[in-house]
Short mmCIF file of N, CA and C in Angstrom, two decimals:
data_model
loop_
_atom_site.label_atom_id
_atom_site.label_comp_id
_atom_site.label_asym_id
_atom_site.label_seq_id
_atom_site.Cartn_x
_atom_site.Cartn_y
_atom_site.Cartn_z
N MET A 373 1.18 -7.40 -11.19
CA MET A 373 2.19 -6.34 -11.21
C MET A 373 1.57 -5.06 -11.75
N HIS A 374 1.97 -3.94 -11.21
CA HIS A 374 1.42 -2.67 -11.66
C HIS A 374 2.50 -1.82 -12.33
N ALA A 375 2.07 -0.75 -12.93
CA ALA A 375 2.97 0.12 -13.68
C ALA A 375 3.66 1.13 -12.76
N PHE A 376 4.86 1.48 -13.15
CA PHE A 376 5.67 2.44 -12.41
C PHE A 376 6.04 3.61 -13.31
N ILE A 377 6.37 4.72 -12.66
CA ILE A 377 7.01 5.85 -13.34
C ILE A 377 7.98 6.47 -12.34
N VAL A 378 9.16 6.80 -12.80
CA VAL A 378 10.16 7.45 -11.96
C VAL A 378 10.31 8.89 -12.45
N ILE A 379 10.20 9.82 -11.52
CA ILE A 379 10.31 11.25 -11.83
C ILE A 379 11.45 11.80 -10.99
N TYR A 380 12.23 12.69 -11.57
CA TYR A 380 13.37 13.24 -10.83
C TYR A 380 13.51 14.74 -11.07
N GLY A 381 14.09 15.40 -10.07
CA GLY A 381 14.50 16.79 -10.17
C GLY A 381 15.99 16.84 -9.86
N SER A 382 16.79 17.28 -10.82
CA SER A 382 18.24 17.24 -10.65
C SER A 382 18.89 18.44 -11.32
N HIS A 383 19.82 19.06 -10.63
CA HIS A 383 20.59 20.16 -11.24
C HIS A 383 21.92 19.67 -11.80
N TYR A 384 22.57 18.76 -11.09
CA TYR A 384 23.94 18.40 -11.45
C TYR A 384 24.14 16.94 -11.83
N GLY A 385 23.08 16.12 -11.77
CA GLY A 385 23.15 14.79 -12.35
C GLY A 385 23.10 13.59 -11.44
N ASN A 386 23.42 13.72 -10.16
CA ASN A 386 23.41 12.54 -9.29
C ASN A 386 22.00 11.98 -9.10
N THR A 387 21.03 12.84 -8.88
CA THR A 387 19.66 12.36 -8.71
C THR A 387 19.17 11.69 -9.98
N GLU A 388 19.51 12.27 -11.11
CA GLU A 388 19.12 11.67 -12.39
C GLU A 388 19.74 10.28 -12.55
N LYS A 389 21.00 10.12 -12.15
CA LYS A 389 21.65 8.79 -12.24
C LYS A 389 20.90 7.77 -11.39
N TYR A 390 20.56 8.16 -10.16
CA TYR A 390 19.78 7.24 -9.31
C TYR A 390 18.43 6.94 -9.95
N ALA A 391 17.75 7.97 -10.44
CA ALA A 391 16.43 7.78 -11.04
C ALA A 391 16.49 6.82 -12.22
N ARG A 392 17.48 6.97 -13.07
CA ARG A 392 17.61 6.10 -14.24
C ARG A 392 17.91 4.65 -13.82
N ALA A 393 18.71 4.47 -12.78
CA ALA A 393 19.00 3.12 -12.29
C ALA A 393 17.74 2.48 -11.70
N ILE A 394 16.97 3.25 -10.96
CA ILE A 394 15.73 2.75 -10.37
C ILE A 394 14.74 2.41 -11.47
N ALA A 395 14.61 3.29 -12.45
CA ALA A 395 13.69 3.05 -13.57
C ALA A 395 14.07 1.79 -14.34
N ALA A 396 15.36 1.59 -14.56
CA ALA A 396 15.82 0.39 -15.27
C ALA A 396 15.44 -0.87 -14.49
N ALA A 397 15.60 -0.83 -13.18
CA ALA A 397 15.26 -1.99 -12.34
C ALA A 397 13.75 -2.25 -12.31
N LEU A 398 12.96 -1.19 -12.43
CA LEU A 398 11.51 -1.32 -12.40
C LEU A 398 10.92 -1.52 -13.79
N GLY A 399 11.73 -1.35 -14.82
CA GLY A 399 11.26 -1.51 -16.20
C GLY A 399 10.29 -0.42 -16.62
N CYS A 400 10.62 0.81 -16.28
CA CYS A 400 9.73 1.93 -16.59
C CYS A 400 10.56 3.14 -17.01
N PRO A 401 9.89 4.20 -17.48
CA PRO A 401 10.63 5.40 -17.86
C PRO A 401 11.05 6.23 -16.65
N ALA A 402 12.10 7.02 -16.84
CA ALA A 402 12.52 8.04 -15.88
C ALA A 402 12.35 9.37 -16.58
N LEU A 403 11.52 10.23 -16.02
CA LEU A 403 11.24 11.53 -16.62
C LEU A 403 11.64 12.66 -15.69
N SER A 404 12.15 13.72 -16.27
CA SER A 404 12.44 14.92 -15.50
C SER A 404 11.13 15.53 -15.01
N ALA A 405 11.15 16.12 -13.84
CA ALA A 405 9.97 16.79 -13.30
C ALA A 405 9.48 17.87 -14.26
N LYS A 406 10.37 18.40 -15.07
CA LYS A 406 10.00 19.44 -16.02
C LYS A 406 9.18 18.89 -17.18
N GLU A 407 9.34 17.61 -17.51
CA GLU A 407 8.66 17.06 -18.68
C GLU A 407 7.47 16.16 -18.36
N VAL A 408 7.30 15.76 -17.12
CA VAL A 408 6.20 14.86 -16.78
C VAL A 408 4.87 15.60 -16.81
N ARG A 409 3.83 14.89 -17.26
CA ARG A 409 2.47 15.45 -17.31
C ARG A 409 1.60 14.72 -16.29
N THR A 410 0.56 15.36 -15.85
CA THR A 410 -0.35 14.75 -14.88
C THR A 410 -0.87 13.42 -15.40
N ALA A 411 -1.21 13.35 -16.68
CA ALA A 411 -1.74 12.12 -17.28
C ALA A 411 -0.75 10.96 -17.20
N ASP A 412 0.55 11.27 -17.15
CA ASP A 412 1.58 10.22 -17.06
C ASP A 412 1.49 9.45 -15.74
N LEU A 413 0.86 10.03 -14.73
CA LEU A 413 0.85 9.46 -13.39
C LEU A 413 -0.33 8.53 -13.12
N ALA A 414 -1.35 8.62 -13.94
CA ALA A 414 -2.60 7.89 -13.70
C ALA A 414 -2.37 6.39 -13.55
N GLY A 415 -2.82 5.86 -12.42
CA GLY A 415 -2.77 4.43 -12.16
C GLY A 415 -1.40 3.84 -11.92
N LYS A 416 -0.42 4.68 -11.70
CA LYS A 416 0.95 4.19 -11.56
C LYS A 416 1.47 4.37 -10.14
N THR A 417 2.45 3.56 -9.80
CA THR A 417 3.24 3.80 -8.60
C THR A 417 4.28 4.84 -8.99
N VAL A 418 4.26 5.97 -8.32
CA VAL A 418 5.16 7.07 -8.64
C VAL A 418 6.36 7.02 -7.70
N VAL A 419 7.54 6.95 -8.28
CA VAL A 419 8.79 7.07 -7.52
C VAL A 419 9.36 8.43 -7.87
N PHE A 420 9.47 9.30 -6.87
CA PHE A 420 10.03 10.64 -7.11
C PHE A 420 11.32 10.80 -6.34
N GLY A 421 12.32 11.36 -7.01
CA GLY A 421 13.58 11.69 -6.37
C GLY A 421 14.01 13.09 -6.72
N GLY A 422 14.50 13.82 -5.74
CA GLY A 422 14.95 15.17 -5.99
C GLY A 422 16.20 15.51 -5.20
N GLY A 423 17.04 16.32 -5.82
CA GLY A 423 18.22 16.82 -5.13
C GLY A 423 17.82 17.85 -4.10
N VAL A 424 18.52 17.85 -2.97
CA VAL A 424 18.24 18.82 -1.91
C VAL A 424 19.18 20.00 -2.08
N TYR A 425 18.58 21.19 -2.21
CA TYR A 425 19.34 22.42 -2.40
C TYR A 425 18.75 23.49 -1.49
N ALA A 426 19.52 23.92 -0.51
CA ALA A 426 19.14 25.03 0.37
C ALA A 426 17.73 24.86 0.95
N GLY A 427 17.45 23.69 1.48
CA GLY A 427 16.19 23.49 2.16
C GLY A 427 14.99 23.25 1.28
N SER A 428 15.19 22.91 0.03
CA SER A 428 14.07 22.53 -0.83
C SER A 428 14.50 21.36 -1.71
N ILE A 429 13.51 20.67 -2.27
CA ILE A 429 13.77 19.50 -3.09
C ILE A 429 13.49 19.86 -4.54
N CYS A 430 14.50 19.73 -5.37
CA CYS A 430 14.41 20.10 -6.78
C CYS A 430 13.29 19.32 -7.47
N GLY A 431 12.36 20.04 -8.07
CA GLY A 431 11.28 19.44 -8.85
C GLY A 431 10.07 18.98 -8.05
N TRP A 432 10.15 19.02 -6.73
CA TRP A 432 9.07 18.47 -5.91
C TRP A 432 7.82 19.34 -5.93
N LYS A 433 7.95 20.64 -5.86
CA LYS A 433 6.77 21.52 -5.84
C LYS A 433 5.91 21.26 -7.08
N ARG A 434 6.53 21.23 -8.23
CA ARG A 434 5.85 21.01 -9.50
C ARG A 434 5.23 19.60 -9.54
N THR A 435 5.99 18.61 -9.11
CA THR A 435 5.51 17.23 -9.16
C THR A 435 4.40 16.99 -8.14
N ALA A 436 4.51 17.58 -6.96
CA ALA A 436 3.49 17.41 -5.92
C ALA A 436 2.13 17.88 -6.41
N LYS A 437 2.09 18.96 -7.15
CA LYS A 437 0.83 19.47 -7.70
C LYS A 437 0.23 18.45 -8.67
N LYS A 438 1.06 17.85 -9.48
CA LYS A 438 0.58 16.86 -10.46
C LYS A 438 0.12 15.59 -9.75
N ILE A 439 0.80 15.20 -8.70
CA ILE A 439 0.40 14.02 -7.92
C ILE A 439 -0.98 14.26 -7.30
N ALA A 440 -1.19 15.46 -6.76
CA ALA A 440 -2.48 15.79 -6.15
C ALA A 440 -3.60 15.74 -7.19
N LYS A 441 -3.34 16.27 -8.38
CA LYS A 441 -4.35 16.25 -9.45
C LYS A 441 -4.62 14.84 -9.94
N ALA A 442 -3.59 14.03 -10.06
CA ALA A 442 -3.73 12.67 -10.58
C ALA A 442 -4.23 11.70 -9.52
N LYS A 443 -4.19 12.12 -8.27
CA LYS A 443 -4.56 11.26 -7.16
C LYS A 443 -3.80 9.93 -7.23
N ALA A 444 -2.51 10.03 -7.46
CA ALA A 444 -1.65 8.84 -7.54
C ALA A 444 -1.66 8.14 -6.19
N PRO A 445 -2.17 6.92 -6.12
CA PRO A 445 -2.33 6.27 -4.83
C PRO A 445 -1.05 5.71 -4.23
N ARG A 446 -0.09 5.36 -5.05
CA ARG A 446 1.14 4.72 -4.54
C ARG A 446 2.32 5.65 -4.82
N LEU A 447 3.08 5.92 -3.77
CA LEU A 447 4.14 6.91 -3.86
C LEU A 447 5.35 6.46 -3.05
N VAL A 448 6.54 6.56 -3.66
CA VAL A 448 7.81 6.29 -2.99
C VAL A 448 8.70 7.50 -3.27
N LEU A 449 9.36 8.01 -2.24
CA LEU A 449 10.12 9.25 -2.36
C LEU A 449 11.57 9.07 -1.93
N PHE A 450 12.46 9.79 -2.63
CA PHE A 450 13.85 9.82 -2.17
C PHE A 450 14.47 11.18 -2.45
N VAL A 451 15.42 11.54 -1.61
CA VAL A 451 16.21 12.75 -1.83
C VAL A 451 17.64 12.32 -2.09
N CYS A 452 18.37 13.20 -2.73
CA CYS A 452 19.78 12.97 -3.02
C CYS A 452 20.52 14.21 -2.55
N GLY A 453 21.51 14.03 -1.71
CA GLY A 453 22.24 15.18 -1.20
C GLY A 453 23.55 14.77 -0.55
N LEU A 454 24.17 15.72 0.10
CA LEU A 454 25.46 15.47 0.75
C LEU A 454 25.32 14.97 2.18
N ALA A 455 24.17 15.23 2.80
CA ALA A 455 23.99 14.87 4.21
C ALA A 455 24.03 13.35 4.40
N ASP A 456 24.49 12.94 5.56
CA ASP A 456 24.63 11.52 5.89
C ASP A 456 23.26 10.87 6.04
N PRO A 457 22.91 9.93 5.16
CA PRO A 457 21.59 9.30 5.23
C PRO A 457 21.41 8.40 6.45
N ALA A 458 22.48 8.05 7.13
CA ALA A 458 22.38 7.21 8.32
C ALA A 458 21.85 7.99 9.52
N LYS A 459 21.89 9.31 9.44
CA LYS A 459 21.44 10.14 10.56
C LYS A 459 19.93 10.33 10.51
N GLN A 460 19.29 10.14 11.65
CA GLN A 460 17.84 10.31 11.75
C GLN A 460 17.44 11.74 11.37
N LYS A 461 18.25 12.72 11.73
CA LYS A 461 17.95 14.12 11.42
C LYS A 461 17.83 14.31 9.90
N THR A 462 18.69 13.68 9.13
CA THR A 462 18.65 13.79 7.67
C THR A 462 17.33 13.23 7.15
N ARG A 463 16.93 12.08 7.66
CA ARG A 463 15.69 11.44 7.22
C ARG A 463 14.46 12.25 7.64
N ASP A 464 14.49 12.78 8.86
CA ASP A 464 13.37 13.59 9.34
C ASP A 464 13.21 14.86 8.51
N GLU A 465 14.32 15.51 8.17
CA GLU A 465 14.26 16.73 7.37
C GLU A 465 13.73 16.43 5.97
N ALA A 466 14.15 15.31 5.39
CA ALA A 466 13.66 14.94 4.06
C ALA A 466 12.15 14.73 4.10
N ARG A 467 11.68 13.99 5.07
CA ARG A 467 10.24 13.74 5.19
C ARG A 467 9.48 15.06 5.35
N MET A 468 9.98 15.95 6.19
CA MET A 468 9.33 17.24 6.42
C MET A 468 9.25 18.05 5.12
N LEU A 469 10.33 18.05 4.34
CA LEU A 469 10.33 18.80 3.07
C LEU A 469 9.31 18.23 2.09
N PHE A 470 9.17 16.92 2.06
CA PHE A 470 8.16 16.30 1.18
C PHE A 470 6.75 16.62 1.66
N GLU A 471 6.50 16.43 2.94
CA GLU A 471 5.15 16.62 3.48
C GLU A 471 4.68 18.07 3.40
N LYS A 472 5.62 19.00 3.44
CA LYS A 472 5.29 20.43 3.39
C LYS A 472 4.56 20.78 2.09
N LYS A 473 4.85 20.07 1.01
CA LYS A 473 4.27 20.39 -0.30
C LYS A 473 3.17 19.44 -0.75
N CYS A 474 3.01 18.28 -0.06
CA CYS A 474 2.06 17.29 -0.56
C CYS A 474 1.57 16.40 0.57
N ALA A 475 0.26 16.41 0.79
CA ALA A 475 -0.33 15.59 1.85
C ALA A 475 -0.10 14.10 1.62
N ALA A 476 -0.07 13.67 0.37
CA ALA A 476 0.12 12.24 0.05
C ALA A 476 1.48 11.73 0.51
N ALA A 477 2.43 12.62 0.71
CA ALA A 477 3.78 12.22 1.14
C ALA A 477 3.78 11.69 2.57
N LYS A 478 2.74 12.03 3.33
CA LYS A 478 2.67 11.63 4.74
C LYS A 478 2.78 10.12 4.91
N ASP A 479 2.17 9.37 4.02
CA ASP A 479 2.15 7.91 4.14
C ASP A 479 3.17 7.22 3.25
N ALA A 480 3.97 7.98 2.54
CA ALA A 480 4.93 7.40 1.59
C ALA A 480 6.25 7.06 2.27
N PRO A 481 6.88 5.96 1.84
CA PRO A 481 8.23 5.70 2.32
C PRO A 481 9.19 6.76 1.76
N VAL A 482 10.11 7.23 2.59
CA VAL A 482 11.07 8.26 2.19
C VAL A 482 12.49 7.72 2.42
N PHE A 483 13.34 7.90 1.41
CA PHE A 483 14.71 7.42 1.47
C PHE A 483 15.67 8.57 1.20
N CYS A 484 16.86 8.48 1.77
CA CYS A 484 17.92 9.47 1.56
C CYS A 484 19.11 8.76 0.92
N LEU A 485 19.52 9.24 -0.24
CA LEU A 485 20.67 8.69 -0.95
C LEU A 485 21.73 9.78 -1.04
N ARG A 486 22.97 9.37 -1.02
CA ARG A 486 24.06 10.35 -1.08
C ARG A 486 24.46 10.62 -2.52
N GLY A 487 24.68 11.88 -2.80
CA GLY A 487 25.11 12.30 -4.13
C GLY A 487 26.55 12.76 -4.11
N GLY A 488 26.76 13.94 -4.61
CA GLY A 488 28.10 14.49 -4.65
C GLY A 488 28.04 15.96 -4.99
N ILE A 489 29.21 16.55 -5.10
CA ILE A 489 29.29 17.96 -5.46
C ILE A 489 30.61 18.21 -6.17
N ASP A 490 30.55 19.02 -7.19
CA ASP A 490 31.74 19.47 -7.90
C ASP A 490 31.66 20.99 -7.92
N TYR A 491 32.42 21.61 -7.04
CA TYR A 491 32.33 23.06 -6.87
C TYR A 491 32.59 23.81 -8.17
N GLY A 492 33.41 23.24 -9.04
CA GLY A 492 33.70 23.89 -10.32
C GLY A 492 32.51 23.95 -11.26
N LYS A 493 31.52 23.10 -11.03
CA LYS A 493 30.34 23.06 -11.90
C LYS A 493 29.11 23.73 -11.30
N LEU A 494 29.24 24.25 -10.08
CA LEU A 494 28.10 24.88 -9.43
C LEU A 494 27.69 26.16 -10.14
N LYS A 495 26.39 26.37 -10.22
CA LYS A 495 25.87 27.63 -10.74
C LYS A 495 26.16 28.72 -9.71
N PHE A 496 26.13 29.96 -10.16
CA PHE A 496 26.50 31.08 -9.31
C PHE A 496 25.75 31.09 -7.98
N GLY A 497 24.43 30.92 -8.02
CA GLY A 497 23.63 30.96 -6.79
C GLY A 497 24.02 29.88 -5.80
N HIS A 498 24.23 28.67 -6.30
CA HIS A 498 24.62 27.56 -5.42
C HIS A 498 26.05 27.76 -4.90
N ARG A 499 26.93 28.28 -5.74
CA ARG A 499 28.31 28.54 -5.32
C ARG A 499 28.32 29.59 -4.20
N THR A 500 27.49 30.61 -4.35
CA THR A 500 27.39 31.67 -3.34
C THR A 500 26.85 31.12 -2.02
N MET A 501 25.80 30.29 -2.10
CA MET A 501 25.25 29.69 -0.88
C MET A 501 26.28 28.81 -0.17
N MET A 502 27.04 28.05 -0.94
CA MET A 502 28.06 27.18 -0.34
C MET A 502 29.16 28.02 0.31
N ALA A 503 29.54 29.12 -0.31
CA ALA A 503 30.56 30.00 0.27
C ALA A 503 30.07 30.57 1.60
N MET A 504 28.80 30.96 1.65
CA MET A 504 28.23 31.49 2.90
C MET A 504 28.18 30.39 3.96
N LEU A 505 27.81 29.18 3.56
CA LEU A 505 27.79 28.06 4.50
C LEU A 505 29.18 27.79 5.06
N MET A 506 30.19 27.86 4.20
CA MET A 506 31.57 27.61 4.65
C MET A 506 32.00 28.66 5.67
N GLN A 507 31.64 29.92 5.44
CA GLN A 507 31.97 30.97 6.40
C GLN A 507 31.32 30.69 7.75
N TYR A 508 30.08 30.26 7.71
CA TYR A 508 29.37 29.91 8.94
C TYR A 508 30.06 28.74 9.65
N LEU A 509 30.40 27.70 8.91
CA LEU A 509 31.01 26.51 9.50
C LEU A 509 32.39 26.81 10.09
N LYS A 510 33.14 27.71 9.46
CA LYS A 510 34.47 28.08 9.97
C LYS A 510 34.37 28.76 11.33
N ARG A 511 33.28 29.48 11.56
CA ARG A 511 33.09 30.21 12.82
C ARG A 511 32.42 29.35 13.90
N LYS A 512 31.91 28.21 13.54
CA LYS A 512 31.19 27.34 14.46
C LYS A 512 32.14 26.81 15.53
N LYS A 513 31.72 26.88 16.79
CA LYS A 513 32.58 26.47 17.90
C LYS A 513 32.78 24.95 17.96
N ASP A 514 31.74 24.19 17.78
CA ASP A 514 31.82 22.73 17.85
C ASP A 514 31.31 22.11 16.54
N PRO A 515 32.13 22.11 15.51
CA PRO A 515 31.65 21.53 14.24
C PRO A 515 31.46 20.02 14.37
N SER A 516 30.42 19.52 13.73
CA SER A 516 30.16 18.08 13.72
C SER A 516 31.14 17.41 12.74
N PRO A 517 31.24 16.09 12.78
CA PRO A 517 32.10 15.40 11.80
C PRO A 517 31.66 15.70 10.35
N GLU A 518 30.36 15.85 10.16
CA GLU A 518 29.84 16.19 8.83
C GLU A 518 30.29 17.60 8.42
N ASP A 519 30.26 18.54 9.38
CA ASP A 519 30.74 19.90 9.12
C ASP A 519 32.22 19.89 8.74
N ALA A 520 33.00 19.13 9.49
CA ALA A 520 34.44 19.04 9.23
C ALA A 520 34.71 18.45 7.84
N GLN A 521 33.90 17.48 7.46
CA GLN A 521 34.05 16.88 6.13
C GLN A 521 33.74 17.89 5.03
N LEU A 522 32.68 18.68 5.23
CA LEU A 522 32.35 19.72 4.25
C LEU A 522 33.48 20.74 4.13
N LEU A 523 34.02 21.15 5.26
CA LEU A 523 35.12 22.11 5.25
C LEU A 523 36.35 21.54 4.54
N ALA A 524 36.65 20.28 4.80
CA ALA A 524 37.84 19.64 4.21
C ALA A 524 37.72 19.45 2.70
N THR A 525 36.50 19.31 2.23
CA THR A 525 36.32 19.04 0.79
C THR A 525 35.88 20.28 0.01
N TYR A 526 35.75 21.41 0.69
CA TYR A 526 35.29 22.62 0.02
C TYR A 526 36.19 22.97 -1.17
N GLY A 527 35.57 23.24 -2.29
CA GLY A 527 36.31 23.61 -3.50
C GLY A 527 36.73 22.43 -4.35
N LYS A 528 36.50 21.23 -3.86
CA LYS A 528 36.90 20.02 -4.59
C LYS A 528 35.67 19.29 -5.12
N ALA A 529 35.91 18.29 -5.94
CA ALA A 529 34.84 17.41 -6.40
C ALA A 529 34.76 16.22 -5.45
N VAL A 530 33.56 15.94 -4.96
CA VAL A 530 33.33 14.82 -4.05
C VAL A 530 32.15 14.02 -4.59
N ASP A 531 32.31 12.70 -4.63
CA ASP A 531 31.24 11.86 -5.18
C ASP A 531 30.95 10.69 -4.24
N PHE A 532 29.74 10.70 -3.67
CA PHE A 532 29.30 9.62 -2.78
C PHE A 532 28.30 8.70 -3.48
N TYR A 533 28.09 8.89 -4.77
CA TYR A 533 27.09 8.09 -5.50
C TYR A 533 27.38 6.61 -5.33
N ASP A 534 26.33 5.87 -4.95
CA ASP A 534 26.44 4.42 -4.77
C ASP A 534 25.12 3.80 -5.22
N GLU A 535 25.11 3.26 -6.42
CA GLU A 535 23.88 2.73 -7.00
C GLU A 535 23.23 1.65 -6.13
N SER A 536 24.04 0.91 -5.38
CA SER A 536 23.48 -0.17 -4.55
C SER A 536 22.53 0.36 -3.47
N THR A 537 22.68 1.62 -3.08
CA THR A 537 21.80 2.18 -2.06
C THR A 537 20.39 2.42 -2.58
N ALA A 538 20.23 2.41 -3.90
CA ALA A 538 18.91 2.60 -4.50
C ALA A 538 18.04 1.34 -4.38
N LYS A 539 18.63 0.22 -3.98
CA LYS A 539 17.88 -1.03 -3.87
C LYS A 539 16.70 -0.90 -2.90
N ALA A 540 16.88 -0.17 -1.82
CA ALA A 540 15.79 0.01 -0.85
C ALA A 540 14.61 0.73 -1.49
N VAL A 541 14.88 1.71 -2.35
CA VAL A 541 13.83 2.44 -3.06
C VAL A 541 13.09 1.48 -4.00
N ILE A 542 13.85 0.69 -4.74
CA ILE A 542 13.28 -0.27 -5.69
C ILE A 542 12.41 -1.29 -4.95
N ASP A 543 12.93 -1.82 -3.86
CA ASP A 543 12.17 -2.81 -3.07
C ASP A 543 10.88 -2.21 -2.52
N ALA A 544 10.94 -0.97 -2.06
CA ALA A 544 9.74 -0.31 -1.52
C ALA A 544 8.69 -0.14 -2.62
N ALA A 545 9.12 0.27 -3.81
CA ALA A 545 8.18 0.45 -4.93
C ALA A 545 7.53 -0.88 -5.31
N LYS A 546 8.31 -1.93 -5.36
CA LYS A 546 7.78 -3.25 -5.73
C LYS A 546 6.82 -3.79 -4.67
N SER A 547 7.00 -3.38 -3.43
CA SER A 547 6.17 -3.91 -2.35
C SER A 547 4.80 -3.23 -2.25
N LEU A 548 4.61 -2.13 -2.94
CA LEU A 548 3.32 -1.41 -2.85
C LEU A 548 2.26 -2.05 -3.71
#
């Protein structure tokens, strides 16, 4: 058996909840991307999870640099967001976002987990982006079911967190 470390980037807490559940199952620490050091990664299987915000993954840029320096050979990645993880487009976009910042992500398993949103807790920048997205979706001629769901829940708290979906991430880490 080898050592694990779980690293997460989270603004509102869902990614951190998944990361802590995964770390507990793997018997290792869960560290924020802000606090992890390159030395922490040496010889470990790195599980990284980040929230998706406006086309980027929270904490990934910083962590990808440390992974490159540490030459961490084993890597498992997950994103947490509102998009439907059953859709191939969601998975493809997540992989592209990871690979854009780190060559090692090319061979890593990538998972998409659903989080949630509480509009009352959004920071100003995220609240503004969501308002602009809603204006765009209202004008869209053929909204998708996902678009309709976003419109219907706008301004409310929505929680899709499901710890059981993290099992695939845990199994992938154990299999490396």
